[in-house]
Amino acid sequence: PLPYGTPDTPRLAVRGEARLEVDPEIARIFVTVTARGTDRNTALTDLTRRNNEALALIKSYGPAVEKLETGAFSIHPQLTYNGRNERIRAYHGSVTLTATLDDFTALGELTTRLGDLDLTHVAGPWWALRPDSPAHRTARTQAVHEAVQRAREYAEALGARLDAIVELADLGAENTAPVAPPAMAGYGAPPAPANPGGPAGGAPALDLQPQRQTVYANINARFTMTRPAL
């Protein structure tokens, strides 16, 4: 059969789109612990201690922390301002941690308690959905329904009706230009140090408002329809 159909069996190509706004399922925070010392051993000792303090604090939240990972570690010397004789002025060290939480009530408290630690920087939260979130399935299903409805309306406008589906494809799966992914959502301001008086004698818990996530689904669909009544 011809790829564009025949007068008796015309083909109809449409696009189905869906856009949902749903509540986030997880939140990530990035914790950078730093240390500075006049010699390498002092810097490493302080860095190790502060890293252990941050890890112990995050782990103390138990099941609220879904995942805890250590990222980059660095230790490097800082030379004197002239630097001609390679004289070392100090050593700087840092360790980056990533914590993923699904309990947003604990999240506000944890961020401020981490921000209360010495030479510790906290960035986030980054709100997100899990890769297997049901929201993705819902969006894809709605995109298919929208494609069928759009194709049916086109066919009815010609006095015809849909007959069969010929092809269903994600955008980009058939040499079509893929839709640019949406900008990453969920950036939050890094928690700033707060005044004492909160949980465990530290900073008060931040009142964090989860940012709703946008889920997109786009498909191309091709159908055959009955002969139009032109």
GROMACS .gro file of C-alpha atoms in nm:
model
  230
    1PRO     CA    1   0.000   0.000   0.000
    2LEU     CA    2   0.106   0.357  -0.062
    3PRO     CA    3   0.249   0.533   0.247
    4TYR     CA    4   0.004   0.817   0.203
    5GLY     CA    5  -0.303   0.598   0.162
    6THR     CA    6  -0.552   0.569  -0.122
    7PRO     CA    7  -0.879   0.744  -0.209
    8ASP     CA    8  -1.070   0.453  -0.059
    9THR     CA    9  -0.842   0.422   0.248
   10PRO     CA   10  -0.696   0.764   0.327
   11ARG     CA   11  -0.433   0.798   0.595
   12LEU     CA   12  -0.452   1.050   0.872
   13ALA     CA   13  -0.152   1.167   1.079
   14VAL     CA   14  -0.192   1.356   1.406
   15ARG     CA   15   0.006   1.442   1.716
   16GLY     CA   16  -0.108   1.363   2.067
   17GLU     CA   17   0.014   1.580   2.353
   18ALA     CA   18  -0.034   1.579   2.729
   19ARG     CA   19   0.088   1.807   3.006
   20LEU     CA   20   0.033   1.728   3.372
   21GLU     CA   21   0.125   1.912   3.689
   22VAL     CA   22   0.178   1.679   3.985
   23ASP     CA   23   0.326   1.695   4.332
   24PRO     CA   24   0.694   1.593   4.360
   25GLU     CA   25   0.783   1.255   4.504
   26ILE     CA   26   1.142   1.318   4.613
   27ALA     CA   27   1.375   1.607   4.690
   28ARG     CA   28   1.755   1.622   4.666
   29ILE     CA   29   1.991   1.841   4.861
   30PHE     CA   30   2.363   1.884   4.799
   31VAL     CA   31   2.590   1.925   5.099
   32THR     CA   32   2.948   2.048   5.061
   33VAL     CA   33   3.171   2.013   5.367
   34THR     CA   34   3.495   2.214   5.361
   35ALA     CA   35   3.808   2.249   5.574
   36ARG     CA   36   4.118   2.467   5.569
   37GLY     CA   37   4.446   2.417   5.751
   38THR     CA   38   4.803   2.538   5.747
   39ASP     CA   39   4.920   2.181   5.683
   40ARG     CA   40   4.772   1.890   5.492
   41ASN     CA   41   4.717   1.668   5.796
   42THR     CA   42   4.519   1.934   5.982
   43ALA     CA   43   4.297   2.001   5.679
   44LEU     CA   44   4.231   1.630   5.627
   45THR     CA   45   4.157   1.572   5.996
   46ASP     CA   46   3.906   1.858   6.012
   47LEU     CA   47   3.748   1.752   5.683
   48THR     CA   48   3.708   1.393   5.798
   49ARG     CA   49   3.548   1.503   6.124
   50ARG     CA   50   3.303   1.741   5.957
   51ASN     CA   51   3.216   1.485   5.690
   52ASN     CA   52   3.140   1.228   5.962
   53GLU     CA   53   2.924   1.481   6.146
   54ALA     CA   54   2.724   1.557   5.831
   55LEU     CA   55   2.682   1.186   5.750
   56ALA     CA   56   2.572   1.104   6.105
   57LEU     CA   57   2.318   1.386   6.102
   58ILE     CA   58   2.169   1.280   5.767
   59LYS     CA   59   2.158   0.911   5.868
   60SER     CA   60   1.983   1.000   6.194
   61TYR     CA   61   1.667   1.072   5.990
   62GLY     CA   62   1.638   0.703   5.906
   63PRO     CA   63   1.374   0.605   5.648
   64ALA     CA   64   1.311   0.970   5.556
   65VAL     CA   65   1.642   0.957   5.367
   66GLU     CA   66   1.590   0.741   5.061
   67LYS     CA   67   1.947   0.764   4.933
   68LEU     CA   68   2.278   0.908   5.056
   69GLU     CA   69   2.579   0.931   4.825
   70THR     CA   70   2.927   1.079   4.841
   71GLY     CA   71   3.033   1.272   4.533
   72ALA     CA   72   3.353   1.467   4.473
   73PHE     CA   73   3.642   1.485   4.720
   74SER     CA   74   3.928   1.730   4.682
   75ILE     CA   75   4.232   1.850   4.874
   76HIS     CA   76   4.459   2.110   4.723
   77PRO     CA   77   4.731   2.352   4.837
   78GLN     CA   78   4.703   2.729   4.821
   79LEU     CA   79   5.031   2.898   4.736
   80THR     CA   80   5.150   3.229   4.873
   81TYR     CA   81   5.052   3.535   4.672
   82ASN     CA   82   5.384   3.567   4.487
   83GLY     CA   83   5.401   3.190   4.430
   84ARG     CA   84   5.751   3.207   4.285
   85ASN     CA   85   5.905   2.972   4.540
   86GLU     CA   86   5.604   2.739   4.554
   87ARG     CA   87   5.555   2.814   4.921
   88ILE     CA   88   5.228   2.668   5.047
   89ARG     CA   89   5.010   2.902   5.247
   90ALA     CA   90   4.727   2.660   5.335
   91TYR     CA   91   4.543   2.347   5.229
   92HIS     CA   92   4.178   2.345   5.124
   93GLY     CA   93   3.964   2.031   5.128
   94SER     CA   94   3.601   1.956   5.042
   95VAL     CA   95   3.359   1.664   5.020
   96THR     CA   96   3.020   1.672   4.845
   97LEU     CA   97   2.724   1.466   4.964
   98THR     CA   98   2.388   1.412   4.793
   99ALA     CA   99   2.085   1.319   5.001
  100THR     CA  100   1.751   1.215   4.852
  101LEU     CA  101   1.447   1.240   5.077
  102ASP     CA  102   1.083   1.146   5.035
  103ASP     CA  103   0.970   1.294   5.367
  104PHE     CA  104   0.932   1.666   5.307
  105THR     CA  105   0.851   1.738   5.672
  106ALA     CA  106   1.195   1.613   5.776
  107LEU     CA  107   1.354   1.794   5.483
  108GLY     CA  108   1.305   2.144   5.624
  109GLU     CA  109   1.456   2.049   5.958
  110LEU     CA  110   1.749   1.862   5.807
  111THR     CA  111   1.851   2.144   5.573
  112THR     CA  112   1.878   2.400   5.850
  113ARG     CA  113   2.059   2.163   6.085
  114LEU     CA  114   2.311   2.088   5.812
  115GLY     CA  115   2.347   2.458   5.740
  116ASP     CA  116   2.425   2.509   6.108
  117LEU     CA  117   2.738   2.289   6.087
  118ASP     CA  118   3.082   2.449   6.060
  119LEU     CA  119   3.198   2.536   5.706
  120THR     CA  120   2.911   2.343   5.548
  121HIS     CA  121   2.721   2.466   5.243
  122VAL     CA  122   2.374   2.330   5.161
  123ALA     CA  123   2.212   2.373   4.819
  124GLY     CA  124   1.863   2.274   4.717
  125PRO     CA  125   1.611   2.135   4.737
  126TRP     CA  126   1.572   1.999   4.385
  127TRP     CA  127   1.221   1.855   4.359
  128ALA     CA  128   1.162   1.562   4.123
  129LEU     CA  129   0.958   1.257   4.033
  130ARG     CA  130   1.093   0.904   4.039
  131PRO     CA  131   1.176   0.760   3.694
  132ASP     CA  132   0.899   0.498   3.737
  133SER     CA  133   0.642   0.747   3.866
  134PRO     CA  134   0.282   0.664   3.765
  135ALA     CA  135   0.255   1.025   3.644
  136HIS     CA  136   0.460   0.938   3.334
  137ARG     CA  137   0.222   0.653   3.245
  138THR     CA  138  -0.078   0.880   3.298
  139ALA     CA  139   0.067   1.145   3.067
  140ARG     CA  140   0.143   0.892   2.793
  141THR     CA  141  -0.208   0.748   2.818
  142GLN     CA  142  -0.362   1.094   2.792
  143ALA     CA  143  -0.145   1.172   2.489
  144VAL     CA  144  -0.275   0.862   2.310
  145HIS     CA  145  -0.636   0.946   2.395
  146GLU     CA  146  -0.583   1.301   2.271
  147ALA     CA  147  -0.440   1.171   1.940
  148VAL     CA  148  -0.736   0.940   1.887
  149GLN     CA  149  -0.983   1.217   1.966
  150ARG     CA  150  -0.810   1.461   1.732
  151ALA     CA  151  -0.799   1.206   1.449
  152ARG     CA  152  -1.166   1.121   1.501
  153GLU     CA  153  -1.262   1.488   1.478
  154TYR     CA  154  -1.069   1.526   1.151
  155ALA     CA  155  -1.234   1.219   1.005
  156GLU     CA  156  -1.581   1.331   1.110
  157ALA     CA  157  -1.519   1.673   0.953
  158LEU     CA  158  -1.481   1.487   0.622
  159GLY     CA  159  -1.790   1.273   0.673
  160ALA     CA  160  -1.578   0.966   0.745
  161ARG     CA  161  -1.480   0.760   1.049
  162LEU     CA  162  -1.158   0.610   1.179
  163ASP     CA  163  -1.091   0.259   1.060
  164ALA     CA  164  -0.758   0.141   1.203
  165ILE     CA  165  -0.435   0.264   1.356
  166VAL     CA  166  -0.127   0.225   1.138
  167GLU     CA  167   0.150   0.360   1.359
  168LEU     CA  168   0.209   0.504   1.704
  169ALA     CA  169   0.550   0.651   1.790
  170ASP     CA  170   0.723   0.873   2.040
  171LEU     CA  171   0.853   1.195   1.895
  172GLY     CA  172   1.206   1.134   1.774
  173ALA     CA  173   1.147   0.761   1.714
  174GLU     CA  174   1.071   0.808   1.344
  175ASN     CA  175   1.328   1.063   1.226
  176THR     CA  176   1.118   1.358   1.337
  177ALA     CA  177   1.270   1.645   1.525
  178PRO     CA  178   1.245   1.567   1.897
  179VAL     CA  179   1.079   1.813   2.125
  180ALA     CA  180   1.328   1.997   2.346
  181PRO     CA  181   1.299   1.870   2.702
  182PRO     CA  182   1.148   2.114   2.949
  183ALA     CA  183   1.382   2.312   3.169
  184MET     CA  184   1.474   2.133   3.487
  185ALA     CA  185   1.229   2.241   3.752
  186GLY     CA  186   1.260   2.245   4.124
  187TYR     CA  187   1.551   2.475   4.198
  188GLY     CA  188   1.525   2.613   4.546
  189ALA     CA  189   1.733   2.872   4.723
  190PRO     CA  190   2.018   2.732   4.937
  191PRO     CA  191   1.922   2.742   5.303
  192ALA     CA  192   2.091   3.026   5.483
  193PRO     CA  193   2.224   3.000   5.840
  194ALA     CA  194   1.946   3.076   6.085
  195ASN     CA  195   1.926   3.184   6.447
  196PRO     CA  196   1.951   2.925   6.726
  197GLY     CA  197   1.636   2.796   6.888
  198GLY     CA  198   1.517   2.514   6.663
  199PRO     CA  199   1.534   2.136   6.686
  200ALA     CA  200   1.813   1.993   6.899
  201GLY     CA  201   1.923   2.345   6.993
  202GLY     CA  202   2.003   2.436   6.633
  203ALA     CA  203   1.837   2.646   6.366
  204PRO     CA  204   1.457   2.637   6.328
  205ALA     CA  205   1.321   2.414   6.052
  206LEU     CA  206   1.259   2.578   5.716
  207ASP     CA  207   0.900   2.583   5.593
  208LEU     CA  208   0.958   2.437   5.246
  209GLN     CA  209   0.675   2.436   4.991
  210PRO     CA  210   0.718   2.151   4.738
  211GLN     CA  211   0.727   2.273   4.378
  212ARG     CA  212   0.483   2.094   4.149
  213GLN     CA  213   0.642   1.907   3.862
  214THR     CA  214   0.538   1.923   3.496
  215VAL     CA  215   0.519   1.595   3.303
  216TYR     CA  216   0.505   1.599   2.923
  217ALA     CA  217   0.413   1.330   2.672
  218ASN     CA  218   0.416   1.371   2.293
  219ILE     CA  219   0.336   1.106   2.033
  220ASN     CA  220   0.275   1.081   1.659
  221ALA     CA  221  -0.010   0.860   1.542
  222ARG     CA  222  -0.124   0.753   1.195
  223PHE     CA  223  -0.464   0.609   1.119
  224THR     CA  224  -0.665   0.493   0.822
  225MET     CA  225  -1.021   0.612   0.777
  226THR     CA  226  -1.316   0.526   0.561
  227ARG     CA  227  -1.374   0.701   0.230
  228PRO     CA  228  -1.471   1.065   0.295
  229ALA     CA  229  -1.807   1.196   0.179
  230LEU     CA  230  -1.676   1.502   0.001
   0.00000   0.00000   0.00000
